[in-house]
Structure formats: structure tokens, C-alpha cells
PDB file of C-alpha atoms in Angstrom:
ATOM      1  CA  MET A 117     -32.878 -46.277  67.399  1.00  0.00           C
ATOM      2  CA  SER A 118     -32.110 -47.365  70.958  1.00  0.00           C
ATOM      3  CA  ILE A 119     -29.646 -46.428  73.687  1.00  0.00           C
ATOM      4  CA  ARG A 120     -28.417 -48.853  76.326  1.00  0.00           C
ATOM      5  CA  LEU A 121     -25.779 -49.109  79.028  1.00  0.00           C
ATOM      6  CA  ALA A 122     -22.453 -50.482  77.760  1.00  0.00           C
ATOM      7  CA  GLY A 123     -21.047 -53.562  79.457  1.00  0.00           C
ATOM      8  CA  LYS A 124     -17.523 -54.944  79.596  1.00  0.00           C
ATOM      9  CA  SER A 125     -18.137 -56.912  76.391  1.00  0.00           C
ATOM     10  CA  ASP A 126     -18.817 -53.593  74.597  1.00  0.00           C
ATOM     11  CA  PHE A 127     -15.337 -52.177  75.238  1.00  0.00           C
ATOM     12  CA  ASP A 128     -14.048 -52.807  71.702  1.00  0.00           C
ATOM     13  CA  ILE A 129     -17.011 -51.103  70.033  1.00  0.00           C
ATOM     14  CA  VAL A 130     -16.851 -48.059  72.345  1.00  0.00           C
ATOM     15  CA  LYS A 131     -13.138 -47.695  71.637  1.00  0.00           C
ATOM     16  CA  GLU A 132     -13.699 -48.209  67.910  1.00  0.00           C
ATOM     17  CA  ILE A 133     -16.457 -45.571  67.695  1.00  0.00           C
ATOM     18  CA  THR A 134     -14.312 -43.137  69.688  1.00  0.00           C
ATOM     19  CA  HIS A 135     -11.073 -43.624  67.776  1.00  0.00           C
ATOM     20  CA  ILE A 136     -12.601 -43.815  64.291  1.00  0.00           C
ATOM     21  CA  THR A 137     -14.482 -40.571  64.906  1.00  0.00           C
ATOM     22  CA  ILE A 138     -11.428 -38.779  66.276  1.00  0.00           C
ATOM     23  CA  ASN A 139      -9.202 -40.014  63.441  1.00  0.00           C
ATOM     24  CA  GLU A 140     -11.655 -39.072  60.687  1.00  0.00           C
ATOM     25  CA  ILE A 141     -13.251 -35.857  61.981  1.00  0.00           C
ATOM     26  CA  TYR A 142     -10.781 -34.113  64.287  1.00  0.00           C
ATOM     27  CA  PRO A 143      -7.984 -33.565  61.711  1.00  0.00           C
ATOM     28  CA  HIS A 144     -10.357 -31.125  59.977  1.00  0.00           C
ATOM     29  CA  TYR A 145     -10.383 -28.974  63.135  1.00  0.00           C
ATOM     30  CA  TYR A 146      -7.129 -29.654  64.994  1.00  0.00           C
ATOM     31  CA  PRO A 147      -3.406 -30.112  64.273  1.00  0.00           C
ATOM     32  CA  ILE A 148      -1.999 -33.648  64.568  1.00  0.00           C
ATOM     33  CA  GLY A 149      -0.594 -33.060  68.056  1.00  0.00           C
ATOM     34  CA  ALA A 150      -4.083 -32.242  69.348  1.00  0.00           C
ATOM     35  CA  VAL A 151      -5.619 -35.224  67.531  1.00  0.00           C
ATOM     36  CA  ASN A 152      -3.062 -37.508  69.175  1.00  0.00           C
ATOM     37  CA  PHE A 153      -3.836 -35.911  72.538  1.00  0.00           C
ATOM     38  CA  PHE A 154      -7.526 -36.830  72.108  1.00  0.00           C
ATOM     39  CA  LEU A 155      -6.629 -40.395  71.122  1.00  0.00           C
ATOM     40  CA  ASN A 156      -4.375 -40.748  74.168  1.00  0.00           C
ATOM     41  CA  HIS A 157      -6.970 -39.173  76.458  1.00  0.00           C
ATOM     42  CA  HIS A 158      -9.649 -41.617  75.291  1.00  0.00           C
ATOM     43  CA  ASN A 159      -7.383 -44.612  75.840  1.00  0.00           C
ATOM     44  CA  ALA A 160      -8.287 -48.183  76.754  1.00  0.00           C
ATOM     45  CA  VAL A 161      -7.813 -47.668  80.497  1.00  0.00           C
ATOM     46  CA  ASN A 162     -10.097 -44.621  80.632  1.00  0.00           C
ATOM     47  CA  ILE A 163     -12.793 -46.291  78.537  1.00  0.00           C
ATOM     48  CA  LYS A 164     -12.652 -49.507  80.597  1.00  0.00           C
ATOM     49  CA  ASN A 165     -12.844 -47.531  83.850  1.00  0.00           C
ATOM     50  CA  ASP A 166     -15.911 -45.623  82.646  1.00  0.00           C
ATOM     51  CA  ILE A 167     -17.603 -48.835  81.492  1.00  0.00           C
ATOM     52  CA  SER A 168     -16.911 -50.489  84.867  1.00  0.00           C
ATOM     53  CA  GLU A 169     -18.471 -47.445  86.599  1.00  0.00           C
ATOM     54  CA  ASN A 170     -21.637 -47.812  84.456  1.00  0.00           C
ATOM     55  CA  CYS A 171     -21.134 -44.393  82.840  1.00  0.00           C
ATOM     56  CA  VAL A 172     -20.992 -45.411  79.165  1.00  0.00           C
ATOM     57  CA  PHE A 173     -23.930 -45.812  76.813  1.00  0.00           C
ATOM     58  CA  LEU A 174     -24.204 -47.006  73.228  1.00  0.00           C
ATOM     59  CA  CYS A 175     -26.644 -45.873  70.546  1.00  0.00           C
ATOM     60  CA  TYR A 176     -27.909 -48.480  68.071  1.00  0.00           C
ATOM     61  CA  ASN A 177     -29.595 -47.909  64.744  1.00  0.00           C
ATOM     62  CA  SER A 178     -32.650 -49.856  63.518  1.00  0.00           C
ATOM     63  CA  GLU A 179     -30.377 -52.701  62.334  1.00  0.00           C
ATOM     64  CA  GLN A 180     -28.903 -52.941  65.856  1.00  0.00           C
ATOM     65  CA  ILE A 181     -25.511 -51.598  64.745  1.00  0.00           C
ATOM     66  CA  ALA A 182     -23.754 -49.519  67.406  1.00  0.00           C
ATOM     67  CA  VAL A 183     -23.287 -46.108  65.787  1.00  0.00           C
ATOM     68  CA  GLY A 184     -22.550 -43.788  68.725  1.00  0.00           C
ATOM     69  CA  THR A 185     -21.542 -43.527  72.351  1.00  0.00           C
ATOM     70  CA  VAL A 186     -21.777 -41.120  75.257  1.00  0.00           C
ATOM     71  CA  THR A 187     -20.315 -41.142  78.759  1.00  0.00           C
ATOM     72  CA  ILE A 188     -22.227 -39.523  81.621  1.00  0.00           C
ATOM     73  CA  ARG A 189     -20.490 -38.922  84.934  1.00  0.00           C
ATOM     74  CA  ASN A 190     -22.484 -37.009  87.545  1.00  0.00           C
ATOM     75  CA  ASN A 191     -23.586 -33.824  85.754  1.00  0.00           C
ATOM     76  CA  GLU A 192     -20.936 -33.983  83.028  1.00  0.00           C
ATOM     77  CA  ILE A 193     -21.133 -35.307  79.488  1.00  0.00           C
ATOM     78  CA  PHE A 194     -17.989 -36.902  78.057  1.00  0.00           C
ATOM     79  CA  ARG A 195     -17.009 -38.850  74.993  1.00  0.00           C
ATOM     80  CA  LEU A 196     -20.044 -38.149  72.819  1.00  0.00           C
ATOM     81  CA  PHE A 197     -19.164 -39.609  69.430  1.00  0.00           C
ATOM     82  CA  VAL A 198     -21.105 -40.804  66.395  1.00  0.00           C
ATOM     83  CA  LEU A 199     -19.345 -42.768  63.665  1.00  0.00           C
ATOM     84  CA  PRO A 200     -18.694 -40.466  60.686  1.00  0.00           C
ATOM     85  CA  ASN A 201     -20.763 -42.594  58.261  1.00  0.00           C
ATOM     86  CA  TYR A 202     -23.805 -42.178  60.520  1.00  0.00           C
ATOM     87  CA  GLN A 203     -23.487 -38.465  61.320  1.00  0.00           C
ATOM     88  CA  GLY A 204     -26.301 -36.216  60.179  1.00  0.00           C
ATOM     89  CA  ASN A 205     -28.987 -38.815  60.920  1.00  0.00           C
ATOM     90  CA  GLY A 206     -30.038 -37.663  64.387  1.00  0.00           C
ATOM     91  CA  TYR A 207     -27.952 -40.091  66.461  1.00  0.00           C
ATOM     92  CA  GLY A 208     -25.916 -37.326  68.086  1.00  0.00           C
ATOM     93  CA  LYS A 209     -29.117 -35.457  68.960  1.00  0.00           C
ATOM     94  CA  GLU A 210     -30.592 -38.608  70.505  1.00  0.00           C
ATOM     95  CA  LEU A 211     -27.444 -39.239  72.544  1.00  0.00           C
ATOM     96  CA  LEU A 212     -27.375 -35.646  73.753  1.00  0.00           C
ATOM     97  CA  ASP A 213     -31.125 -35.735  74.576  1.00  0.00           C
ATOM     98  CA  PHE A 214     -30.556 -38.953  76.520  1.00  0.00           C
ATOM     99  CA  ALA A 215     -27.582 -37.533  78.418  1.00  0.00           C
ATOM    100  CA  GLU A 216     -29.416 -34.314  79.273  1.00  0.00           C
ATOM    101  CA  CYS A 217     -32.517 -36.190  80.498  1.00  0.00           C
ATOM    102  CA  THR A 218     -30.383 -38.549  82.584  1.00  0.00           C
ATOM    103  CA  ILE A 219     -28.529 -35.658  84.222  1.00  0.00           C
ATOM    104  CA  ALA A 220     -31.726 -33.604  84.718  1.00  0.00           C
ATOM    105  CA  LYS A 221     -33.126 -36.314  87.008  1.00  0.00           C
ATOM    106  CA  ILE A 222     -30.551 -35.335  89.665  1.00  0.00           C
ATOM    107  CA  TYR A 223     -28.843 -32.063  88.727  1.00  0.00           C
ATOM    108  CA  ASP A 224     -29.862 -28.591  87.577  1.00  0.00           C
ATOM    109  CA  GLU A 225     -26.740 -27.920  85.508  1.00  0.00           C
ATOM    110  CA  ILE A 226     -24.878 -29.806  82.778  1.00  0.00           C
ATOM    111  CA  ILE A 227     -21.172 -29.385  82.065  1.00  0.00           C
ATOM    112  CA  ILE A 228     -19.434 -30.384  78.853  1.00  0.00           C
ATOM    113  CA  ASP A 229     -15.954 -29.894  77.397  1.00  0.00           C
ATOM    114  CA  ALA A 230     -16.741 -28.749  73.865  1.00  0.00           C
ATOM    115  CA  SER A 231     -14.466 -29.665  70.995  1.00  0.00           C
ATOM    116  CA  LEU A 232     -14.297 -27.199  68.115  1.00  0.00           C
ATOM    117  CA  CYS A 233     -16.335 -29.504  65.887  1.00  0.00           C
ATOM    118  CA  ALA A 234     -19.226 -29.718  68.389  1.00  0.00           C
ATOM    119  CA  LYS A 235     -19.252 -26.224  69.889  1.00  0.00           C
ATOM    120  CA  ALA A 236     -21.880 -24.757  67.530  1.00  0.00           C
ATOM    121  CA  LEU A 237     -24.213 -27.675  68.226  1.00  0.00           C
ATOM    122  CA  TYR A 238     -23.987 -27.116  71.971  1.00  0.00           C
ATOM    123  CA  GLN A 239     -24.571 -23.386  71.571  1.00  0.00           C
ATOM    124  CA  LYS A 240     -27.767 -24.114  69.617  1.00  0.00           C
ATOM    125  CA  ARG A 241     -28.868 -26.349  72.492  1.00  0.00           C
ATOM    126  CA  GLY A 242     -28.484 -23.569  75.064  1.00  0.00           C
ATOM    127  CA  TYR A 243     -24.991 -24.242  76.373  1.00  0.00           C
ATOM    128  CA  ILE A 244     -22.955 -21.183  77.321  1.00  0.00           C
ATOM    129  CA  GLU A 245     -19.165 -20.887  77.286  1.00  0.00           C
ATOM    130  CA  CYS A 246     -17.813 -20.392  80.789  1.00  0.00           C
ATOM    131  CA  GLU A 247     -14.108 -21.242  80.434  1.00  0.00           C
ATOM    132  CA  TYR A 248     -11.580 -21.392  77.612  1.00  0.00           C
ATOM    133  CA  HIS A 249      -8.573 -23.722  77.797  1.00  0.00           C
ATOM    134  CA  THR A 250      -5.482 -24.472  75.765  1.00  0.00           C
ATOM    135  CA  ILE A 251      -3.170 -27.441  76.160  1.00  0.00           C
ATOM    136  CA  LYS A 252       0.226 -27.594  74.495  1.00  0.00           C
ATOM    137  CA  THR A 253       0.583 -30.956  72.762  1.00  0.00           C
ATOM    138  CA  GLU A 254       3.279 -32.686  70.745  1.00  0.00           C
ATOM    139  CA  ASN A 255       4.854 -30.885  67.773  1.00  0.00           C
ATOM    140  CA  ASN A 256       4.269 -27.570  69.601  1.00  0.00           C
ATOM    141  CA  ASP A 257       0.619 -27.856  68.603  1.00  0.00           C
ATOM    142  CA  TYR A 258      -2.200 -26.601  70.789  1.00  0.00           C
ATOM    143  CA  LEU A 259      -5.539 -28.058  71.703  1.00  0.00           C
ATOM    144  CA  CYS A 260      -8.153 -25.356  72.341  1.00  0.00           C
ATOM    145  CA  TYR A 261     -11.562 -26.084  73.838  1.00  0.00           C
ATOM    146  CA  ASP A 262     -14.340 -24.524  75.868  1.00  0.00           C
ATOM    147  CA  ILE A 263     -16.041 -25.714  79.002  1.00  0.00           C
ATOM    148  CA  MET A 264     -19.717 -25.062  78.489  1.00  0.00           C
ATOM    149  CA  LYS A 265     -22.662 -25.190  80.884  1.00  0.00           C
ATOM    150  CA  LYS A 266     -26.386 -25.458  80.511  1.00  0.00           C
ATOM    151  CA  GLN A 267     -28.881 -24.643  83.229  1.00  0.00           C
ATOM    152  CA  LEU A 268     -31.846 -26.988  83.415  1.00  0.00           C
TER     153      LEU A 268
END
């Protein structure tokens, strides 16, 4: 397993990991309007901007297949996704460990917007809920999420 900085040529794989994971996992936790909100939020422009700012990292398995991604901006973790077929194998833990270690070099606090499907994981890792948000999406659906923090 290895993690490396994503370059411009990695755009398609970052977008693919992000969108496949949202499309396959999020419908189990959110209504379709919220799922579409996530897909629109993690659009091509946002992903390309993050890659150009050297904020995006890819996780590779032992066969050098990109299986996950994480975006780190200042002391915030964004877009942490592992392809559904590779979940449960420690890739998410490795990405989160990497992100936390990277942030800890400069900051004493980590901030993350926690989706419903990841909230329990973050709680186990010492993150504490500090804000709760709802966003009205299409079809009169709602997206609910927590902003969580962890002191280092």
C-alpha cells in the first residue's frame, strides 16, 4: 500500500473513485437529492482545482491500483473515499492516518465534515461533533452532516 500526491494526469481516477463511491454507498444513507448534491459538490472543477493546489492524494494497493483518495487543505480533511470493492481492507484507515499525520505537522486541530456513513469511524478515532448542518436539496430532500474536530 502506498499514498502519493495526485497530479493533473490523475484527475480521471480521482473523479472515478469519488463518484463510484458516492453512487454505490451513499444511497444506503441518503435520499437521492442528497446523493446528487454530493455528486455536484465533488464535480470536475472542484477536483481539478484541488489537484492543481497539490491537495489531493491517491492510495494504491500492492498491485498499484488506485483504490482511494483524500484531499487535505490546511487543517481540514475532504473527499476521503475508498472504492466500495476495496472497503474493509484498511485503505480508509491508511488514508486517514496519512491525512492526520500531514495536518499534525503544522496544526493542532483537524476539522472534517462527516457524512452519515463515516461518522462512527471518526468518533472511534477521537473526533467530536461540534456543529450539525442540514441542506435542502432537490426533491425536497435533506442532506444532514456533522462538522467534527479532533485535537492533536
